[in-house]
CSV table of C-alpha atoms in Angstrom, one decimal:
chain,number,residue,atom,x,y,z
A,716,UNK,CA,-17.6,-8.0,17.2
A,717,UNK,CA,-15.1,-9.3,14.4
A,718,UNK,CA,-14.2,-5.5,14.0
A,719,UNK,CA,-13.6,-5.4,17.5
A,720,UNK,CA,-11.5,-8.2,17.4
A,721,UNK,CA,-9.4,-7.0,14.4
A,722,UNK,CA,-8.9,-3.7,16.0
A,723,UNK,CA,-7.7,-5.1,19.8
A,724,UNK,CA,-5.1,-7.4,17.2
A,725,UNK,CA,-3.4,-4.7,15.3
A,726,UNK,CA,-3.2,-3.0,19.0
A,727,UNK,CA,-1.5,-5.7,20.3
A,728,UNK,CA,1.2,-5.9,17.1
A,729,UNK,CA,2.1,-2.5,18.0
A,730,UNK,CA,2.4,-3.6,21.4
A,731,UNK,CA,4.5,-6.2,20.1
A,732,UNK,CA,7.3,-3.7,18.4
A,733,UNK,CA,11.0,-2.3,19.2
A,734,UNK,CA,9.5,0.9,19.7
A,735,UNK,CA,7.6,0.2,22.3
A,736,UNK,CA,9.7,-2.5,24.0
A,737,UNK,CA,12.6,0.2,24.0
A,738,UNK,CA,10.5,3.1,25.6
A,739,UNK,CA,9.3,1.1,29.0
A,740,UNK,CA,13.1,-0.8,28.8
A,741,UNK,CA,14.8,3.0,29.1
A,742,UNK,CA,12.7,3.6,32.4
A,743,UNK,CA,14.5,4.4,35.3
A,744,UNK,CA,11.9,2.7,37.6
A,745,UNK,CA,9.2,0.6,37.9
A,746,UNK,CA,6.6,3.2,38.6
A,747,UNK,CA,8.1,5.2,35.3
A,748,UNK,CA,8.0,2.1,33.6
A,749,UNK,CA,3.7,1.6,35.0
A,750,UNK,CA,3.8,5.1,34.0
A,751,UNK,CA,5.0,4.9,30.1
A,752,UNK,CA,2.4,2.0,29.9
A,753,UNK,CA,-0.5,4.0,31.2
A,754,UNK,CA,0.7,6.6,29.1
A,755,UNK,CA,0.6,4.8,25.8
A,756,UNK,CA,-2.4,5.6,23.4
A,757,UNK,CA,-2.6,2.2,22.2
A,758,UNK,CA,-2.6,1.0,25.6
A,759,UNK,CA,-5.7,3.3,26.3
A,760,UNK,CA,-7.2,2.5,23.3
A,761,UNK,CA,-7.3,-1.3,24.0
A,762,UNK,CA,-8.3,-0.8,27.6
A,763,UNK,CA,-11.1,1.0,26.1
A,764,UNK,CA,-12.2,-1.6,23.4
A,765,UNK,CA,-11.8,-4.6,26.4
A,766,UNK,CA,-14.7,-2.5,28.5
A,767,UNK,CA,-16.8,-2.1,26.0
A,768,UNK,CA,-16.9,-5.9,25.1
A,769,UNK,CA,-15.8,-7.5,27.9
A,770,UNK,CA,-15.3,-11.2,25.6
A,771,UNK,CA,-12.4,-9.3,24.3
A,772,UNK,CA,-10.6,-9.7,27.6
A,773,UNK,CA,-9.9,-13.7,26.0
A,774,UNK,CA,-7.9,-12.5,23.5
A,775,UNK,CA,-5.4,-10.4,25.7
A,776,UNK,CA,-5.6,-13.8,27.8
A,777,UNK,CA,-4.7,-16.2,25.3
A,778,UNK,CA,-2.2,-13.7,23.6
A,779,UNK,CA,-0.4,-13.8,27.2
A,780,UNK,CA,-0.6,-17.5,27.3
A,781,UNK,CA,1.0,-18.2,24.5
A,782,UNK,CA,4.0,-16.0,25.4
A,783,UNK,CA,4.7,-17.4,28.4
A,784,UNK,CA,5.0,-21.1,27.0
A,785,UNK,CA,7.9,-19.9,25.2
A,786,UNK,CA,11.4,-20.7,25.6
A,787,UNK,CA,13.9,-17.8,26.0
A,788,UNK,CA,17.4,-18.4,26.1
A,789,UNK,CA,18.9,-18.1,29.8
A,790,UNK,CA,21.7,-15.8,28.5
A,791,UNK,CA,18.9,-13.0,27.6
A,792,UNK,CA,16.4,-11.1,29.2
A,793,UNK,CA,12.6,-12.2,27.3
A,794,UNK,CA,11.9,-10.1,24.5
A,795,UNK,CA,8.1,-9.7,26.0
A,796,UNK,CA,8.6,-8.3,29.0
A,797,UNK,CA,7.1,-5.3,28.1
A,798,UNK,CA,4.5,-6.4,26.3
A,799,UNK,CA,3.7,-8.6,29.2
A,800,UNK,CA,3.3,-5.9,31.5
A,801,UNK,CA,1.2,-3.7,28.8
A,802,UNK,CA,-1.2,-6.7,28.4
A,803,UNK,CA,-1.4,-7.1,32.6
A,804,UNK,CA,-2.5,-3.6,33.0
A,805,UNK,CA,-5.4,-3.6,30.1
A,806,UNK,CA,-6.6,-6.9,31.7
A,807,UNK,CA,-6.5,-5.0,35.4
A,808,UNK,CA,-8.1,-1.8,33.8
A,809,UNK,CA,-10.9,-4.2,32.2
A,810,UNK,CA,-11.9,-6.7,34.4
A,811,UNK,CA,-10.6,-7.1,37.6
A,812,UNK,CA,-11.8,-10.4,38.1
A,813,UNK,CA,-9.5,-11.8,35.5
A,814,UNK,CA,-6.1,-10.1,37.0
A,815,UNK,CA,-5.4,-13.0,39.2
A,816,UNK,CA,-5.4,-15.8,36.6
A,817,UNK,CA,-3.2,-13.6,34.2
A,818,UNK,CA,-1.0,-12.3,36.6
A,819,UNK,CA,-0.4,-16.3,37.7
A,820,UNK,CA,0.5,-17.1,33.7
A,821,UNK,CA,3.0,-14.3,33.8
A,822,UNK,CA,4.6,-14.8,37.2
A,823,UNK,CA,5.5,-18.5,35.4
A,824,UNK,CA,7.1,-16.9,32.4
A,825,UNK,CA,11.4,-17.0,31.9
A,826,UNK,CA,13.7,-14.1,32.3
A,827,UNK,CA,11.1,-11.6,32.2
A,828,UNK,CA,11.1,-8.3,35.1
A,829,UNK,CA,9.3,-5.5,34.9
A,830,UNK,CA,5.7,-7.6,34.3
A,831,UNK,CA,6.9,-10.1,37.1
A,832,UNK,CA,7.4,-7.2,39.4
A,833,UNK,CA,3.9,-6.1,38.3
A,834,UNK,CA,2.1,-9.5,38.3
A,835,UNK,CA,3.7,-10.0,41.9
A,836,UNK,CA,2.0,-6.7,42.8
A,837,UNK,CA,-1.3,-7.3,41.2
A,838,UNK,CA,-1.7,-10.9,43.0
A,839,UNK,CA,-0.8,-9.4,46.5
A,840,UNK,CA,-3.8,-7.3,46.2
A,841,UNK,CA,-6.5,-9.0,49.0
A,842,UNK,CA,-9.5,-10.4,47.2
A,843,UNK,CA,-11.7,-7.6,49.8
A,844,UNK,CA,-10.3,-4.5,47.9
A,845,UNK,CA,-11.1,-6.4,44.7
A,846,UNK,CA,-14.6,-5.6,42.8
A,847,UNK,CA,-16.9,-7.7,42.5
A,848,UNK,CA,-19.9,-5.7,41.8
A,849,UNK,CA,-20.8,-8.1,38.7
A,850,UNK,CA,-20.6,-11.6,39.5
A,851,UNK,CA,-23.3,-13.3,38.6
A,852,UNK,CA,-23.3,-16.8,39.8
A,853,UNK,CA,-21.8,-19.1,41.6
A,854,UNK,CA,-20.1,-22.3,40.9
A,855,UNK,CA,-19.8,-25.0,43.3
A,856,UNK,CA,-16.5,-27.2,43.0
A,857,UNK,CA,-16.8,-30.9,43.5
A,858,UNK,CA,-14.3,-33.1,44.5
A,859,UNK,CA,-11.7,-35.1,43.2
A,860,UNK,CA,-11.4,-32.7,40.5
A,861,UNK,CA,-7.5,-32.2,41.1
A,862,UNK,CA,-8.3,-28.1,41.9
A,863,UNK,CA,-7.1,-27.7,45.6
A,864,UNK,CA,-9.4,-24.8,47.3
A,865,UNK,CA,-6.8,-23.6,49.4
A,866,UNK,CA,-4.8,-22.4,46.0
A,867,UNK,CA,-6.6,-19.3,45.5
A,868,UNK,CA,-6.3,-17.4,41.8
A,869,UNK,CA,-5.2,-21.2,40.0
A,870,UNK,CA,-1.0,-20.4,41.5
A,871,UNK,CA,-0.8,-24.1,41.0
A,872,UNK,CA,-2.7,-24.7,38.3
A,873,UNK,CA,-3.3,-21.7,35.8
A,874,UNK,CA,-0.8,-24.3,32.9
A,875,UNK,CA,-2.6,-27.2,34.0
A,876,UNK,CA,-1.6,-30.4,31.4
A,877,UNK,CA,-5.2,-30.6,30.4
A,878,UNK,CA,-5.1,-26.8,28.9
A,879,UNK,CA,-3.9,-27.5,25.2
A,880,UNK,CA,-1.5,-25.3,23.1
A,881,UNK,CA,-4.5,-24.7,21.3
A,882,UNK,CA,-7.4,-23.5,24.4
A,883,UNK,CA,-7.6,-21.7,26.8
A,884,UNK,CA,-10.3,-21.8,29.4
A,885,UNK,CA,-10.3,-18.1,31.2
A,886,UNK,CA,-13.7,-17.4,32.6
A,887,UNK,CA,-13.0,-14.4,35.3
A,888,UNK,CA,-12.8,-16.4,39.0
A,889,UNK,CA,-12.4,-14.9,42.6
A,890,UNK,CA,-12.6,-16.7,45.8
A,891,UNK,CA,-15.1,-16.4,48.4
A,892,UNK,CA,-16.4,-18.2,51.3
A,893,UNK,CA,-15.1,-21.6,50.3
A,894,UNK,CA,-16.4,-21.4,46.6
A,895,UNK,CA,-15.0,-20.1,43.3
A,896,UNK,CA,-17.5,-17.4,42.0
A,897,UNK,CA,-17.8,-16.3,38.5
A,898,UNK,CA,-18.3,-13.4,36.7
A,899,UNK,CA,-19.1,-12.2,33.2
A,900,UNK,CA,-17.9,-15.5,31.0
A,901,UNK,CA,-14.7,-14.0,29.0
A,902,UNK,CA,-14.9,-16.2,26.4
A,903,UNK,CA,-13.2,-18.8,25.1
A,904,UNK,CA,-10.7,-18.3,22.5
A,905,UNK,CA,-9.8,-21.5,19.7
A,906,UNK,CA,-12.1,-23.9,21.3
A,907,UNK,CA,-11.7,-27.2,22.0
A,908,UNK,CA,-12.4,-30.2,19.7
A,909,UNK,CA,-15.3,-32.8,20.4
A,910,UNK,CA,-11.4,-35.2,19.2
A,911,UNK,CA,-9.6,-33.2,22.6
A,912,UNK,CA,-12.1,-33.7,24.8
A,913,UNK,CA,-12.8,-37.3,24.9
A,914,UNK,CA,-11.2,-37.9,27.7
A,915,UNK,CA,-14.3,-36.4,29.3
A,916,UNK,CA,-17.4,-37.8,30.0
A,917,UNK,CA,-20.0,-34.6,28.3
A,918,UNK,CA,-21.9,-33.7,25.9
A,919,UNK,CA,-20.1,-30.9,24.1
A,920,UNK,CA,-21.4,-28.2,21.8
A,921,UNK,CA,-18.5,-26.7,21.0
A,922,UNK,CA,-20.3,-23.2,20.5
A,923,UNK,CA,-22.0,-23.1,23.7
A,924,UNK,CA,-19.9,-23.9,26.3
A,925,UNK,CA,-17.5,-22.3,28.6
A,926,UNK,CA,-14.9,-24.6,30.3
A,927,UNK,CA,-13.1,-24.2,34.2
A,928,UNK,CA,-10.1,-25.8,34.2
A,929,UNK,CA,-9.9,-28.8,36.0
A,930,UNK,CA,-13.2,-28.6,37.7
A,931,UNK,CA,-16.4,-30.4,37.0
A,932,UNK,CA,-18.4,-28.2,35.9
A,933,UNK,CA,-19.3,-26.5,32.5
A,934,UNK,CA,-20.8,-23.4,32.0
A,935,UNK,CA,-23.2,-23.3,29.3
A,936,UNK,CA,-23.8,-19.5,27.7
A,937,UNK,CA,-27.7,-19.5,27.0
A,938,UNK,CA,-28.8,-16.2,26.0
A,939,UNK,CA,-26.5,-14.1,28.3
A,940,UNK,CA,-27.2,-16.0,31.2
A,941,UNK,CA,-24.6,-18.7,32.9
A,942,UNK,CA,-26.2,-22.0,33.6
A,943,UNK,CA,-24.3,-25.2,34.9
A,944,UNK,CA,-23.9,-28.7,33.5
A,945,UNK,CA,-22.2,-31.4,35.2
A,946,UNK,CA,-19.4,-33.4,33.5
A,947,UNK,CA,-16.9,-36.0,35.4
A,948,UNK,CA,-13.2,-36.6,33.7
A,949,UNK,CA,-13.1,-40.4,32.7
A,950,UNK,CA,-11.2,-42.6,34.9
């Protein structure tokens, strides 16, 4: 796994060069542009490692996260745009299920285009043409829990106040017949503190459990499986 992990990071800091910024920049178009990401060998190499381990997916989650919570200056176009749209396609050609909540993150981020264009196109996709061959339970919202079911993919919520600079909670989510179902949990990347979660009524191993945002429900990993636990936010 940690080999894994080291070899999607050095991916993404080639990702993260002039060279490759500069090749999709010089596209004519945004196909060419789709095209020169497809195209890229590190591109295919991470789509690859993110299917094999499907927890992986967090990572290229987290890494967009943080990118789109930073300030660019008005004057210029974002520096990530193009790594941005490389990280939107590797999350599409991995897990489907999880193309909604990153194409929400990106669709927030400043002076960005060519992975705005692509996030717009990825979220206009209907849920029906989606897969959702692997989902494996179901999670039943409660409420009060400040998640309106009407807003479908977390359009309204995906930088919600109680997601730290420090967490993310990404399990892969799609919408169906008036309840969120889950898939395969993606894993939770620099995990909250018992100190950042007393606001919450819970019992928290911090190694064991996998966190919605703003719902109240935890999902507690136990040998593969997806079990629930209820929590309630304190008053």
């Amino acid at each position: 796994m940690q080999e894994q992990i080291n070899d999607l990071n050095k991916i993404i800091s080639r990702l993260k060069s002039d060279e490759f910024s500069v090749k999709i920049n010089l596209a004519s178009g945004f196909s060419t542009a789709v095209a020169i990401v497809y195209a890229d060998a590190s591109v295919a190499e991470a789509i690859r490692l993110c299917r094999e381990n499907i927890q992986l997916v967090g990572i290229l989650l987290n890494e967009i996260r943080e990118i789109c919570l930073r300030s660019v200056d008005p004057r210029y176009e974002s520096p990530w745009d193009s790594l941005l749209a490389a990280l939107l396609i590797i999350v599409k050609e991995a897990d489907l299920l999880s193309v909604e909540f990153a194409s929400s993150l990106v669709q927030r981020a400043p002076q960005i285009w060519w992975a705005r264009r692509l996030a717009t196109q990825m979220l206009s996709v209907e849920p029906r043409d989606r897969d959702t061959s692997d989902i494996v339970d179901m999670v039943q919202l409660k409420q009060g829990t400040g998640l309106q079911t009407e807003c479908k993919y977390f359009q309204d919520t995906a930088l919600d106040s109680r997601i730290t600079s420090d967490s993310i909670f990404a399990p892969a989510l799609s919408w169906s017949n008036n309840d969120w179902r889950i898939s395969r949990p993606i894993g939770l990347l620099n995990q909250p503190t018992i100190e950042e979660m007393t606001d919450c009524r819970a019992e928290i191993e911090a190694d064991n459990y996998w966190s919605l945002p703003n719902t109240a429900s935890l999902l507690k990993r136990n040998a593969g499986n997806v079990e629930t636990s209820e929590w309630r936010l304190a008053a």
